[in-house]
Every structure is written in C-alpha cells, then in structure tokens.
CSV table of C-alpha atoms in Angstrom, one decimal:
chain,number,residue,atom,x,y,z
A,290,MET,CA,19.3,-66.1,-6.2
A,291,SER,CA,16.3,-64.0,-4.7
A,292,ASP,CA,14.1,-61.9,-6.4
A,293,ILE,CA,15.0,-57.8,-6.9
A,294,THR,CA,11.4,-56.8,-7.1
A,295,THR,CA,9.4,-54.0,-5.8
A,296,LEU,CA,8.2,-53.4,-2.0
A,297,SER,CA,4.6,-53.8,-3.0
A,298,GLU,CA,5.1,-56.9,-5.6
A,299,ALA,CA,7.1,-58.2,-2.5
A,300,VAL,CA,4.5,-57.9,-0.1
A,301,GLU,CA,1.5,-58.6,-2.1
A,302,GLU,CA,3.4,-62.1,-2.5
A,303,LEU,CA,5.0,-63.2,0.4
A,304,VAL,CA,2.0,-61.6,3.0
A,305,HIS,CA,-1.5,-62.5,3.6
A,306,ASP,CA,-4.1,-62.1,6.0
A,307,GLY,CA,-3.8,-64.5,9.0
A,308,ASP,CA,-0.4,-64.9,8.8
A,309,THR,CA,2.3,-65.0,11.8
A,310,LEU,CA,4.8,-61.8,11.1
A,311,ALA,CA,8.2,-60.8,12.6
A,312,LEU,CA,9.4,-57.5,11.6
A,313,GLU,CA,12.3,-57.6,13.3
A,314,GLY,CA,15.5,-55.1,14.3
A,315,PHE,CA,16.7,-54.4,17.8
A,316,THR,CA,16.5,-50.7,18.1
A,317,HIS,CA,18.5,-50.6,14.9
A,318,LEU,CA,17.4,-51.4,11.4
A,319,ILE,CA,13.8,-51.8,12.2
A,320,PRO,CA,12.1,-52.5,8.5
A,321,PHE,CA,9.3,-49.2,8.8
A,322,ALA,CA,8.9,-49.1,4.8
A,323,ALA,CA,7.8,-52.7,4.6
A,324,GLY,CA,5.7,-52.5,7.7
A,325,HIS,CA,3.9,-49.6,6.0
A,326,GLU,CA,3.6,-51.4,3.2
A,327,VAL,CA,1.3,-54.0,5.1
A,328,ILE,CA,-0.5,-51.2,6.5
A,329,ARG,CA,-1.6,-49.8,3.3
A,330,GLN,CA,-2.4,-53.3,1.6
A,331,GLY,CA,-4.8,-53.7,4.2
A,332,HIS,CA,-3.5,-57.1,5.8
A,333,ILE,CA,-5.6,-58.3,8.9
A,334,GLU,CA,-5.7,-60.7,11.7
A,335,LEU,CA,-1.7,-60.9,11.2
A,336,THR,CA,-0.2,-62.4,14.3
A,337,LEU,CA,2.8,-60.0,14.8
A,338,VAL,CA,6.2,-61.3,16.7
A,339,ARG,CA,8.8,-59.1,17.6
A,340,MET,CA,10.9,-58.6,20.4
A,341,THR,CA,10.4,-54.6,21.2
A,342,PRO,CA,7.1,-53.7,19.0
A,343,ASP,CA,8.7,-50.3,19.0
A,344,LEU,CA,6.8,-47.6,16.8
A,345,LEU,CA,6.4,-49.8,13.9
A,346,TYR,CA,4.2,-52.4,15.8
A,347,ASP,CA,2.0,-49.2,17.2
A,348,GLN,CA,1.2,-48.1,14.2
A,349,MET,CA,0.3,-51.6,12.9
A,350,ILE,CA,-1.9,-52.2,15.9
A,351,GLY,CA,-3.4,-49.0,16.0
A,352,MET,CA,-4.7,-49.6,12.3
A,353,GLY,CA,-6.1,-52.8,13.1
A,354,CYS,CA,-3.6,-55.0,11.2
A,355,ALA,CA,-2.9,-57.7,14.1
A,356,SER,CA,-5.4,-60.2,16.2
A,357,GLY,CA,-2.3,-61.1,18.1
A,358,LEU,CA,1.7,-60.0,19.5
A,359,VAL,CA,4.0,-62.1,20.7
A,360,PHE,CA,6.9,-59.7,22.1
A,361,SER,CA,9.2,-59.3,25.0
A,362,TYR,CA,9.3,-55.5,25.6
A,363,GLY,CA,6.7,-53.5,24.7
A,364,GLY,CA,8.0,-49.7,25.3
A,365,ASN,CA,8.8,-46.5,23.3
A,366,PRO,CA,12.4,-46.9,24.2
A,367,GLY,CA,13.7,-43.9,26.5
A,368,VAL,CA,10.3,-42.4,26.1
A,369,GLY,CA,7.7,-44.1,27.6
A,370,SER,CA,4.7,-45.9,26.8
A,371,LEU,CA,3.7,-47.8,23.6
A,372,HIS,CA,0.2,-45.6,23.3
A,373,ARG,CA,-1.4,-47.9,20.7
A,374,PHE,CA,-0.4,-51.1,22.4
A,375,ARG,CA,-1.6,-50.1,25.7
A,376,ASP,CA,-5.1,-49.2,24.2
A,377,ALA,CA,-5.4,-52.7,22.3
A,378,ILE,CA,-4.5,-54.5,25.5
A,379,GLU,CA,-6.3,-52.5,28.2
A,380,ASN,CA,-9.5,-51.4,25.7
A,381,GLY,CA,-9.7,-53.7,22.6
A,382,TRP,CA,-9.4,-51.0,20.5
A,383,PRO,CA,-9.7,-51.1,17.6
A,384,SER,CA,-9.7,-55.0,18.1
A,385,ALA,CA,-9.3,-57.4,20.7
A,386,LEU,CA,-5.6,-58.3,20.9
A,387,GLU,CA,-4.5,-61.8,22.1
A,388,VAL,CA,-0.7,-61.5,23.8
A,389,GLU,CA,1.6,-64.1,24.1
A,390,GLU,CA,4.7,-61.9,26.1
A,391,HIS,CA,8.0,-63.6,27.2
A,392,SER,CA,11.2,-62.6,28.3
A,393,HIS,CA,14.2,-61.0,25.6
A,394,ALA,CA,16.2,-64.9,26.6
A,395,GLY,CA,13.1,-66.2,25.8
A,396,MET,CA,12.1,-64.8,22.5
A,397,ALA,CA,16.0,-64.2,21.4
A,398,ASN,CA,16.0,-68.5,22.3
A,399,ARG,CA,12.6,-68.9,20.3
A,400,TYR,CA,14.0,-67.5,17.2
A,401,ALA,CA,17.6,-69.4,17.7
A,402,ALA,CA,15.3,-72.8,17.4
A,403,SER,CA,13.3,-71.6,15.0
A,404,ALA,CA,16.4,-71.2,12.8
A,405,ALA,CA,17.9,-74.6,13.8
A,406,GLY,CA,14.6,-76.0,12.8
A,407,LEU,CA,14.3,-77.5,16.3
A,408,PRO,CA,10.7,-77.6,18.2
A,409,MET,CA,12.4,-75.9,21.6
A,410,ALA,CA,14.9,-74.2,22.9
A,411,VAL,CA,16.8,-75.0,26.6
A,412,MET,CA,17.5,-72.3,28.7
A,413,ARG,CA,18.1,-71.1,32.3
A,414,GLY,CA,15.4,-68.4,33.1
A,415,TYR,CA,11.4,-67.7,33.7
A,416,VAL,CA,11.4,-70.5,37.2
A,417,GLY,CA,10.1,-68.1,40.3
A,418,THR,CA,8.0,-65.8,37.8
A,419,ASP,CA,4.5,-65.3,37.3
A,420,LEU,CA,5.3,-65.7,33.5
A,421,MET,CA,5.6,-68.9,33.9
A,422,ALA,CA,1.8,-69.5,34.5
A,423,HIS,CA,0.8,-67.0,31.5
A,424,THR,CA,2.9,-68.3,28.9
A,425,GLN,CA,4.5,-71.0,26.8
A,426,VAL,CA,7.5,-72.4,28.4
A,427,GLU,CA,7.8,-75.4,30.4
A,428,GLU,CA,10.4,-77.0,33.7
A,429,ILE,CA,12.8,-79.7,32.0
A,430,GLU,CA,15.3,-81.5,33.4
A,431,CYS,CA,19.3,-81.7,31.7
A,432,PRO,CA,19.4,-85.5,31.1
A,433,PHE,CA,23.0,-85.4,31.5
A,434,THR,CA,23.4,-83.2,34.8
A,435,GLY,CA,20.1,-83.2,36.1
A,436,GLU,CA,20.0,-79.6,36.5
A,437,LYS,CA,16.5,-78.2,36.3
A,438,LEU,CA,16.1,-76.0,32.9
A,439,VAL,CA,13.1,-74.4,30.9
A,440,ALA,CA,12.6,-75.2,27.1
A,441,VAL,CA,10.5,-72.1,25.3
A,442,PRO,CA,8.6,-73.1,22.0
A,443,ALA,CA,10.8,-72.5,18.6
A,444,LEU,CA,8.7,-70.2,16.7
A,445,ASP,CA,6.4,-70.6,13.7
A,446,LEU,CA,6.6,-68.1,11.2
A,447,ASP,CA,5.2,-67.7,8.2
A,448,VAL,CA,7.0,-64.9,7.1
A,449,ALA,CA,10.0,-62.9,8.3
A,450,ILE,CA,10.8,-59.3,7.2
A,451,VAL,CA,14.0,-57.0,8.3
A,452,HIS,CA,16.3,-54.4,6.9
A,453,ALA,CA,20.0,-54.4,5.7
A,454,GLN,CA,22.3,-51.6,4.6
A,455,GLU,CA,23.1,-53.6,1.3
A,456,ALA,CA,22.3,-56.0,-1.1
A,457,ASP,CA,24.2,-56.9,-3.9
A,458,ARG,CA,22.4,-57.8,-7.6
A,459,GLU,CA,22.2,-61.5,-6.5
A,460,GLY,CA,20.5,-60.7,-3.6
A,461,ASN,CA,23.3,-61.5,-1.1
A,462,VAL,CA,22.2,-59.2,1.8
A,463,GLN,CA,25.3,-57.3,4.4
A,464,LEU,CA,24.0,-55.8,7.3
A,465,TRP,CA,26.5,-54.2,10.1
A,466,GLY,CA,26.0,-52.6,13.5
A,467,ILE,CA,23.8,-53.8,16.1
A,468,PRO,CA,22.2,-57.2,14.6
A,469,GLY,CA,19.8,-58.3,16.6
A,470,VAL,CA,17.8,-61.6,15.4
A,471,GLN,CA,17.4,-60.9,12.0
A,472,LYS,CA,19.2,-63.7,10.7
A,473,GLU,CA,17.4,-66.1,13.2
A,474,ALA,CA,14.3,-64.6,11.8
A,475,VAL,CA,15.2,-65.1,7.9
A,476,LEU,CA,16.5,-68.8,8.7
A,477,GLY,CA,13.3,-69.4,11.1
A,478,ALA,CA,10.2,-68.1,8.6
A,479,ARG,CA,9.5,-69.9,5.7
A,480,ARG,CA,9.4,-66.8,3.8
A,481,SER,CA,11.6,-63.6,3.7
A,482,LEU,CA,11.7,-60.4,2.7
A,483,VAL,CA,15.1,-58.1,3.1
A,484,THR,CA,14.7,-54.2,2.2
A,485,VAL,CA,18.0,-52.8,1.7
A,486,GLU,CA,19.1,-49.0,2.1
A,487,ARG,CA,20.7,-49.8,-1.4
A,488,ILE,CA,21.9,-52.4,-4.1
A,489,VAL,CA,25.5,-52.4,-4.7
A,490,GLU,CA,27.7,-54.2,-7.0
A,491,ARG,CA,30.0,-56.2,-5.0
A,492,LEU,CA,29.4,-56.6,-0.8
A,493,GLU,CA,32.8,-55.0,0.5
A,494,PRO,CA,33.8,-57.1,4.0
A,495,ARG,CA,32.9,-54.9,7.3
A,496,PRO,CA,34.0,-55.8,10.6
A,497,GLY,CA,31.0,-57.5,12.5
A,498,ALA,CA,28.7,-57.6,9.7
A,499,VAL,CA,26.2,-60.3,9.2
A,500,VAL,CA,26.0,-61.8,5.6
A,501,ILE,CA,23.1,-63.8,4.4
A,502,PRO,CA,23.4,-65.5,0.9
A,503,GLY,CA,20.6,-64.5,-1.8
A,504,TRP,CA,19.5,-68.2,-1.4
A,505,ALA,CA,18.2,-68.5,1.7
A,506,VAL,CA,16.2,-64.9,1.2
A,507,ASP,CA,12.7,-64.9,-1.2
A,508,ALA,CA,12.8,-61.0,-1.8
A,509,VAL,CA,15.4,-58.5,-1.8
A,510,VAL,CA,13.9,-54.9,-2.5
A,511,GLU,CA,15.7,-51.6,-2.4
A,512,ALA,CA,14.0,-49.6,0.3
A,513,PRO,CA,16.2,-46.1,0.9
A,514,ALA,CA,16.0,-44.8,4.4
A,515,GLY,CA,13.7,-47.8,4.8
A,516,SER,CA,14.3,-48.1,8.6
A,517,LEU,CA,13.7,-44.3,9.5
A,518,PRO,CA,12.8,-43.0,12.3
A,519,SER,CA,15.0,-46.0,13.6
A,520,TYR,CA,18.1,-46.1,11.6
A,521,SER,CA,20.7,-48.0,9.4
A,522,LEU,CA,24.2,-47.4,10.7
A,523,GLY,CA,26.4,-45.5,8.7
A,524,ILE,CA,23.6,-44.6,6.5
A,525,THR,CA,21.0,-43.2,8.3
A,526,GLU,CA,20.6,-41.7,12.2
A,527,ARG,CA,17.9,-42.8,14.6
A,528,ASP,CA,15.5,-40.0,14.3
A,529,ASN,CA,15.2,-39.5,18.4
A,530,ASP,CA,13.2,-36.3,18.2
A,531,PHE,CA,10.8,-38.6,16.1
A,532,TYR,CA,10.2,-40.9,19.1
A,533,ARG,CA,9.8,-38.5,21.2
A,534,ALA,CA,7.0,-36.8,19.6
A,535,TRP,CA,5.1,-39.9,18.7
A,536,ASP,CA,4.7,-39.8,22.2
A,537,LYS,CA,2.2,-37.3,21.7
A,538,LEU,CA,1.2,-37.9,18.5
A,539,SER,CA,-0.2,-41.8,19.2
A,540,ARG,CA,-2.2,-41.1,22.5
A,541,ASP,CA,-5.5,-39.6,20.9
A,542,ARG,CA,-7.3,-42.3,18.6
A,543,ASP,CA,-8.0,-39.8,16.0
A,544,GLU,CA,-5.0,-37.9,15.9
A,545,PHE,CA,-3.3,-41.0,15.3
A,546,ARG,CA,-5.4,-41.9,12.5
A,547,ALA,CA,-4.7,-38.7,10.8
A,548,TRP,CA,-1.2,-38.6,11.0
A,549,MET,CA,-1.3,-42.3,9.5
A,550,ASP,CA,-3.8,-41.6,7.1
A,551,GLU,CA,-1.2,-38.4,6.0
A,552,HIS,CA,2.0,-39.9,5.9
A,553,VAL,CA,1.5,-43.9,5.4
A,554,ILE,CA,-1.8,-44.5,3.6
A,555,GLU,CA,-1.5,-41.3,1.4
A,556,GLY,CA,2.2,-41.6,1.4
A,557,ALA,CA,2.5,-44.5,-0.8
A,558,PRO,CA,5.7,-44.6,-3.1
A,559,ALA,CA,5.1,-45.2,-6.6
B,247,MET,CA,30.8,-9.9,39.8
B,248,ALA,CA,31.0,-13.6,42.2
B,249,THR,CA,30.4,-16.4,40.0
B,250,GLU,CA,27.5,-18.0,41.3
B,251,ALA,CA,27.7,-21.0,43.7
B,252,PRO,CA,26.4,-24.2,41.9
B,253,ALA,CA,22.8,-25.2,42.9
B,254,ALA,CA,22.5,-27.7,45.8
B,255,ALA,CA,22.6,-31.4,44.7
B,256,THR,CA,18.7,-32.7,43.6
B,257,ALA,CA,17.6,-36.0,45.0
B,258,ALA,CA,17.7,-37.3,41.8
B,259,GLU,CA,21.4,-36.3,41.5
B,260,ILE,CA,22.1,-38.0,44.7
B,261,GLN,CA,20.6,-41.4,43.4
B,262,THR,CA,22.8,-41.2,40.3
B,263,VAL,CA,25.9,-40.1,42.1
B,264,VAL,CA,25.1,-42.7,44.7
B,265,ALA,CA,24.8,-45.5,42.0
B,266,ALA,CA,27.8,-44.2,39.9
B,267,ARG,CA,29.8,-44.7,43.0
B,268,LEU,CA,28.7,-48.1,43.8
B,269,LEU,CA,30.4,-48.7,40.1
B,270,ARG,CA,34.2,-47.8,41.4
B,271,ALA,CA,35.6,-51.4,41.6
B,272,ALA,CA,33.3,-52.9,38.9
B,273,ARG,CA,35.0,-54.7,36.3
B,274,SER,CA,31.8,-54.8,34.1
B,275,VAL,CA,28.1,-53.6,34.3
B,276,PHE,CA,24.9,-54.5,32.5
B,277,ILE,CA,22.6,-51.0,31.9
B,278,GLY,CA,19.1,-50.4,30.3
B,279,VAL,CA,18.3,-46.4,29.7
B,280,GLY,CA,17.8,-43.7,31.8
B,281,ARG,CA,19.4,-43.1,35.5
B,282,PRO,CA,20.9,-46.0,35.4
B,283,SER,CA,22.9,-45.8,32.5
B,284,THR,CA,23.6,-42.2,33.4
B,285,ALA,CA,25.0,-43.3,36.5
B,286,ALA,CA,27.1,-46.2,34.6
B,287,ILE,CA,28.5,-43.2,31.9
B,288,LEU,CA,29.5,-41.1,35.2
B,289,ALA,CA,31.1,-44.2,37.0
B,290,ARG,CA,33.4,-44.7,33.7
B,291,GLU,CA,34.6,-40.9,33.4
B,292,LEU,CA,34.6,-40.1,37.1
B,293,TYR,CA,36.5,-43.3,38.6
B,294,ASN,CA,36.7,-46.2,36.5
B,295,PRO,CA,37.8,-45.7,33.1
B,296,ASP,CA,38.3,-49.1,32.3
B,297,LEU,CA,34.1,-50.0,33.4
B,298,VAL,CA,32.7,-52.3,30.9
B,299,LEU,CA,29.2,-50.8,29.4
B,300,VAL,CA,27.1,-53.6,28.1
B,301,TYR,CA,23.5,-52.6,26.5
B,302,GLU,CA,21.0,-55.4,25.9
B,303,SER,CA,21.2,-54.1,22.1
B,304,GLY,CA,24.5,-56.6,22.0
B,305,THR,CA,26.9,-53.6,22.4
B,306,ILE,CA,29.9,-55.0,24.9
B,307,GLY,CA,32.6,-52.5,25.8
B,308,ALA,CA,30.7,-49.1,24.5
B,309,LYS,CA,32.0,-45.5,25.4
B,310,PRO,CA,29.3,-43.2,25.0
B,311,ARG,CA,30.2,-39.4,25.0
B,312,ARG,CA,26.4,-38.7,25.8
B,313,ILE,CA,23.5,-40.5,27.2
B,314,PRO,CA,22.1,-42.4,24.8
B,315,LEU,CA,18.0,-42.3,24.5
B,316,SER,CA,17.6,-45.6,23.3
B,317,ILE,CA,19.8,-48.9,23.8
B,318,GLY,CA,20.4,-49.3,20.5
B,319,ASP,CA,21.5,-45.8,19.7
B,320,GLY,CA,24.4,-45.4,17.2
B,321,GLU,CA,27.5,-44.1,19.4
B,322,LEU,CA,26.9,-47.5,21.3
B,323,ALA,CA,27.7,-49.4,18.6
B,324,GLU,CA,30.2,-47.4,17.0
B,325,THR,CA,32.2,-47.3,20.0
B,326,ALA,CA,31.6,-51.0,21.5
B,327,GLU,CA,35.1,-53.6,21.8
B,328,ALA,CA,32.0,-55.8,19.9
B,329,VAL,CA,28.5,-56.1,19.0
B,330,VAL,CA,26.7,-59.3,19.0
B,331,SER,CA,23.4,-60.2,18.2
B,332,VAL,CA,20.7,-60.8,21.0
B,333,PRO,CA,20.4,-64.8,21.1
B,334,GLU,CA,24.7,-64.3,21.8
B,335,MET,CA,24.3,-61.7,24.3
B,336,PHE,CA,22.2,-64.2,26.7
B,337,ASN,CA,23.6,-67.3,26.0
B,338,TYR,CA,27.2,-66.3,25.5
B,339,TRP,CA,27.8,-63.5,28.3
B,340,ILE,CA,24.8,-62.8,30.4
B,341,GLY,CA,23.7,-66.5,31.2
B,342,PRO,CA,27.0,-67.6,32.0
B,343,GLY,CA,27.9,-64.7,34.2
B,344,ARG,CA,30.6,-63.0,32.2
B,345,ILE,CA,28.7,-59.4,33.3
B,346,GLN,CA,29.1,-58.6,37.0
B,347,VAL,CA,26.9,-56.1,37.8
B,348,ALA,CA,23.7,-55.5,36.7
B,349,PHE,CA,21.4,-52.2,37.2
B,350,LEU,CA,17.7,-52.9,37.2
B,351,GLY,CA,14.7,-50.4,37.4
B,352,ALA,CA,11.2,-51.6,37.5
B,353,ALA,CA,7.5,-50.1,38.0
B,354,GLN,CA,7.1,-51.7,41.8
B,355,VAL,CA,9.4,-53.1,44.1
B,356,ASP,CA,8.7,-55.5,47.2
B,357,ARG,CA,10.4,-56.2,50.1
B,358,LEU,CA,12.3,-58.7,48.7
B,359,GLY,CA,13.5,-56.6,45.8
B,360,ASN,CA,11.5,-58.7,43.4
B,361,LEU,CA,10.1,-56.2,40.6
B,362,ASN,CA,7.0,-55.9,38.6
B,363,SER,CA,7.7,-54.4,35.1
B,364,THR,CA,4.3,-56.4,33.9
B,365,VAL,CA,1.0,-54.8,34.5
B,366,ILE,CA,-0.5,-52.9,37.4
B,367,GLY,CA,-3.8,-54.1,38.1
B,368,ASP,CA,-5.1,-58.0,36.9
B,369,TYR,CA,-3.3,-59.6,34.2
B,370,GLU,CA,-5.8,-60.2,32.0
B,371,HIS,CA,-7.3,-57.0,32.5
B,372,PRO,CA,-4.7,-54.6,33.3
B,373,LYS,CA,-5.4,-51.0,34.9
B,374,THR,CA,-2.1,-50.3,33.3
B,375,ARG,CA,0.0,-52.6,30.6
B,376,LEU,CA,3.9,-51.9,31.0
B,377,PRO,CA,6.1,-52.4,29.2
B,378,GLY,CA,7.1,-56.1,30.1
B,379,ALA,CA,9.9,-58.1,30.8
B,380,GLY,CA,12.3,-57.1,28.3
B,381,GLY,CA,15.8,-58.7,29.6
B,382,ALA,CA,15.3,-58.3,33.3
B,383,PRO,CA,14.9,-61.9,34.6
B,384,GLU,CA,17.4,-63.4,32.8
B,385,ILE,CA,19.8,-60.6,33.3
B,386,ALA,CA,19.0,-61.2,37.1
B,387,LEU,CA,19.5,-64.7,37.2
B,388,GLY,CA,23.1,-64.6,35.1
B,389,CYS,CA,24.5,-61.6,36.6
B,390,PRO,CA,26.3,-62.3,40.0
B,391,GLU,CA,25.5,-58.5,41.8
B,392,VAL,CA,21.8,-57.1,40.9
B,393,ILE,CA,21.6,-52.9,42.0
B,394,VAL,CA,17.8,-52.0,41.6
B,395,ILE,CA,17.6,-48.2,41.1
B,396,ALA,CA,13.9,-46.9,41.4
B,397,PRO,CA,11.8,-43.6,42.7
B,398,HIS,CA,10.7,-43.8,46.3
B,399,ASP,CA,7.4,-43.9,46.5
B,400,ALA,CA,4.5,-45.9,48.2
B,401,ARG,CA,3.2,-46.9,44.2
B,402,THR,CA,6.4,-48.4,43.6
B,403,PHE,CA,7.4,-49.7,46.8
B,404,VAL,CA,4.5,-51.9,47.8
B,405,GLU,CA,3.5,-54.8,50.1
B,406,ARG,CA,2.5,-57.5,47.3
B,407,LEU,CA,3.7,-56.8,43.2
B,408,ASP,CA,0.5,-57.3,40.7
B,409,PHE,CA,2.9,-59.3,38.9
B,410,LEU,CA,6.2,-61.0,39.3
B,411,THR,CA,8.3,-60.0,36.4
B,412,THR,CA,11.6,-60.8,37.9
B,413,VAL,CA,13.6,-62.5,40.5
B,414,ALA,CA,16.3,-59.7,41.6
B,415,ALA,CA,17.9,-60.6,45.2
B,416,PRO,CA,19.3,-57.5,44.9
B,417,SER,CA,22.4,-56.4,46.8
B,418,ALA,CA,21.3,-52.7,47.2
B,419,VAL,CA,18.2,-50.4,46.3
B,420,ILE,CA,19.2,-47.5,45.7
B,421,THR,CA,16.3,-44.5,45.7
B,422,ASP,CA,16.3,-40.8,45.7
B,423,LEU,CA,15.7,-41.0,49.6
B,424,GLY,CA,18.3,-43.7,50.6
B,425,VAL,CA,19.6,-47.3,50.6
B,426,LEU,CA,18.1,-50.4,51.3
B,427,GLU,CA,20.0,-53.5,51.6
B,428,PRO,CA,19.0,-57.0,52.5
B,429,ASP,CA,18.9,-58.0,55.9
B,430,PRO,CA,21.6,-61.2,56.4
B,431,GLU,CA,19.1,-63.5,57.8
B,432,THR,CA,15.7,-62.7,56.5
B,433,LYS,CA,16.9,-61.3,53.4
B,434,GLU,CA,14.3,-58.3,53.5
B,435,MET,CA,15.0,-55.1,52.1
B,436,THR,CA,16.3,-53.1,55.3
B,437,LEU,CA,16.4,-49.3,55.2
B,438,THR,CA,20.6,-48.9,56.0
B,439,ARG,CA,21.4,-45.3,54.3
B,440,LEU,CA,19.5,-42.1,53.9
B,441,HIS,CA,20.3,-39.2,51.9
B,442,PRO,CA,21.4,-36.1,52.9
B,443,GLY,CA,18.8,-33.9,54.8
B,444,VAL,CA,16.1,-36.7,54.4
B,445,GLU,CA,14.1,-38.5,57.9
B,446,VAL,CA,13.7,-41.7,58.8
B,447,GLY,CA,9.8,-41.2,58.8
B,448,THR,CA,9.8,-40.0,55.3
B,449,VAL,CA,11.1,-42.9,54.2
B,450,ARG,CA,8.8,-45.1,56.1
B,451,GLU,CA,6.0,-43.2,54.5
B,452,ALA,CA,7.0,-43.7,50.8
B,453,THR,CA,7.2,-47.4,51.8
B,454,GLY,CA,3.9,-49.6,51.4
B,455,TRP,CA,5.2,-52.1,53.9
B,456,ASP,CA,6.5,-51.7,57.5
B,457,LEU,CA,9.8,-51.1,56.5
B,458,ALA,CA,12.4,-52.5,58.6
B,459,VAL,CA,15.4,-50.1,59.7
B,460,ALA,CA,19.0,-51.0,60.4
B,461,ASP,CA,20.5,-50.5,63.6
B,462,ALA,CA,22.8,-48.1,62.6
B,463,VAL,CA,21.8,-46.1,59.6
B,464,THR,CA,24.8,-44.4,57.8
B,465,THR,CA,24.1,-41.1,55.9
B,466,THR,CA,25.4,-41.0,52.7
B,467,GLU,CA,27.9,-38.7,51.7
B,468,ASP,CA,26.7,-35.2,50.0
B,469,PRO,CA,27.9,-35.4,46.0
B,470,SER,CA,31.4,-33.3,45.7
B,471,ALA,CA,31.7,-30.8,43.7
B,472,GLU,CA,33.5,-32.8,41.1
B,473,GLU,CA,30.8,-35.3,40.6
B,474,LEU,CA,28.1,-32.6,40.6
B,475,ALA,CA,29.9,-30.7,38.3
B,476,ALA,CA,30.6,-33.9,35.8
B,477,LEU,CA,27.0,-35.0,36.2
B,478,ARG,CA,25.5,-31.6,34.8
B,479,GLU,CA,28.0,-31.5,32.4
B,480,LEU,CA,26.9,-34.9,31.0
B,481,ILE,CA,23.2,-34.5,31.6
B,482,ALA,CA,24.0,-31.4,29.2
B,483,ARG,CA,25.8,-32.4,26.3
C-alpha cells in the first residue's frame, strides 16, 4: 500500500538535489502541481528526463532546477519554441544545461527497458542519422538472424512522478485516455509519486485504463486540477489558450521570473 | 445583393489540398500537428471516410471534428478506435509498418529529402535550438511511404543539412510552390509539378541547390470550389 500524503511531504521525502527525475505524461496528465512543488522546494542540479519537456520543464529549467535534460522533443506543441529551454541551451541561462537527446522511439524503449529491469532495449532506428554520434546508442547484431539493430541503454531513474485521474484509499491508481509512458516511468524508477485528481472509495473499471497497484507506488497525493494547463481526460480540459500565451510570457527572462514568482512561488498551496 | 465570389486559393491552401488529395486511396496515415493534420482531416471528410488517422500520442483511428492544437488533445483520445502507450505505438504499430503513409515536416530538407529538425548551426553551440527528432526517424523508417510537407524557401531547402535528424526518402515533397519527387535513378528530389501561377524560376530561386526539373512538369489542378469551401470551413470550426 502506498502512503497517501500531502504534496509538500511527498516531494520532500522523495526528491533530493542531484536526482535523476522523470515527470511524465505525453501531452495528457502532465504533473504540473508536483513539478511546481519541486520548484518551490528549490531543488537544484536535477537531471530532468521527459520525452516532451513541454511547458513544465521549460518552467523548471528557467527556475534553475536542472543541470541536465534527457528528452526527445523540446517544443511547445502546435505553438512553437520552448523559450526557456532554448535560452538554456543557446545561452546557458540561468545555468548550463547538459543535453542528451533521443528519438521518441528511443526514449520509449529506454523507459520500457528500465521498467523491465533490463540494461538496454533493442530496436530499429538511428542508423544513418547524426543522432548516432551525439547520443547513447550502439549498433548491434541480432544473434539469431544477423540483422543489424541498435541498442539504447535503460534509463536510470531515481524518481518518477506522474499524474492520474483516480486512486482509491489503498493507493491503487487508475488513469485513462492517452497513457504515454507513465506506467514504464513508475515501474522503472527507484521511487515514485502519483498525484491524482481525486481519491475514491472504489476504482470503477474503464475501457483502456492503466491500473498501477498501490504497492508498486511510494506515495499518492490528491492534487485536484494538478495537470493543468495540460489535462486529465474526463475531468479537466487542456488550456490551449495558456499554451499559446506561454509563448509570449516566457520569451523575456524577467517577465518569465515575475510570472513564476506570482503564480508558482507565491501560489503555494496551504 | 449578389453573393461575393470566394477568394482565390492561397499558396498554403493549395499545399494543404494537394497533400489531402494524396490520401484519396490511403488506408492509414501518421500525422503530426499543423498543415499535415489539417490535410489528413480534410482528406477523411472529402474523399476517404475510412482513412485511419494515427497521432504519435497513441491515438489510432482518431476522428477529430476540429483541428487539434496538440497531438494529444482530448478529442483525439475520445474518438479513437484504440489508445495505446508510446512504447506500443512505436514497437507494435509504427515499427512493423502497419501505418501506411507518414506526413512529416522539418526545418531543413536536402536534395535527397533528408530532414533536419534538431539544430541550426553547430550542434554543441547552436544558433537556433529546434525541438529535436520526436518520432520522425523511426516513423520514416517504419512507414512504407513518407510524404514531406514544407514551406518552399532557400532557408528550408538547403544544399547541406546542419544536422541529419531523419533519413526520410520521401515519395513526394509537397511545398507551397509545387511538388518534388525522387528521380528514379539518382533519387534526387526533382521538380515534377508546379502549383497554379508558379514559374519554374521562382521554385529554383527558393531552393538552396541547383534544382533538377523534370522534362515534363505538370500543373496542379486548381482546388475545386468544394475542396476550398471544405478546407475553410474546417479551419473556421
């Protein structure tokens, strides 16, 4: 059974400076509330892992939480650039950011390998691209057929944080809609935190849902609307206007910091 | 009072309609957001109601009524035949070639149709950091047919990519000026079709290499009133 606790306690207990940390959610169910708590607790030198850094990692990078980033697509979906991500890579602001990038398939397979407890995953891809020379990938030969394939290393995650629609009082978690790589992230990390929209008496079966038993999760926290401005299917809607507005809010360093101070640092939950 | 005649098609509208027409007989198409998504939704509504739309967020057989802002918008999941995890999407669906056509975009395209979506400038000290590979490299590898959709200018169509993100080997590159297709022998992207009113010289000037031109260049059929009305109505929804 996982601990049902508060966001500040859970982050305090599970996240430490220097950790390799994955906050997952593929466009859907992005754990913004938990990421904001990591920012408020002032964690530094994190290696942030995420397929699509999205606005949340733009905020965490701009607030100086990260010294490393492992990712596969760093854009504001449908809008354009992530300006804090770009400023960190292009100009080292607020501090240098060491980048390791993959393709989506590479990242997905790295998560799957970590969930399986394997050192690597085998796949087709990367060959002929410049990514080969710039990231962790090696050509290998299939011992059965001789086919040339590539191997990518499993992710080595200290902590995974994901958001779901529901948990019951035992801390069993259920999420539905786009499942991303959340299950792989939770099972692949040494410690895990799941924030949920609501705690319910009983999980009702839903088509296509992903269920993670409470005993496979360290902490569960109720965080209503905790994935906004992304969304939790059936409960909250994606705030597309905010995604568009972020393009302007985040361009200027001072304007960005002022926005974060007002809405995240001082906007701390009781 | 007489009804005003609709405005003539813009270059972007022609590009979108040409991309949509290529999906008339397709079984399934893999799409990102932006113009490729608009074209695929249009194709499903106009010519091919059975077309399976696949977004890399994991939604297979999505039936959006509106153009999604992100590949993970709720409407895609709610209308899909199946919603799968990212590892499943790449390992079970894209990798084995189950999705027939892929629409891809990029910041740079070279004369073989290879793509850059990673950096402009040097990798270690980029002038512009672009979003990165996303799904493109393995989508191009897995899908039997790749179609590239890109704006035609000399910054995009370059002699040498700053970074080779995706080996695309496209069957066609659809731009806002015309269509390039690979030469059967050399595989070099060759101008085979011009959109209405576009001159060969204009396309040459907008291409960063000495563009090969097919012996018989055809002209794109103007978007019909029906195509144009459907596209404009879709965008306005």
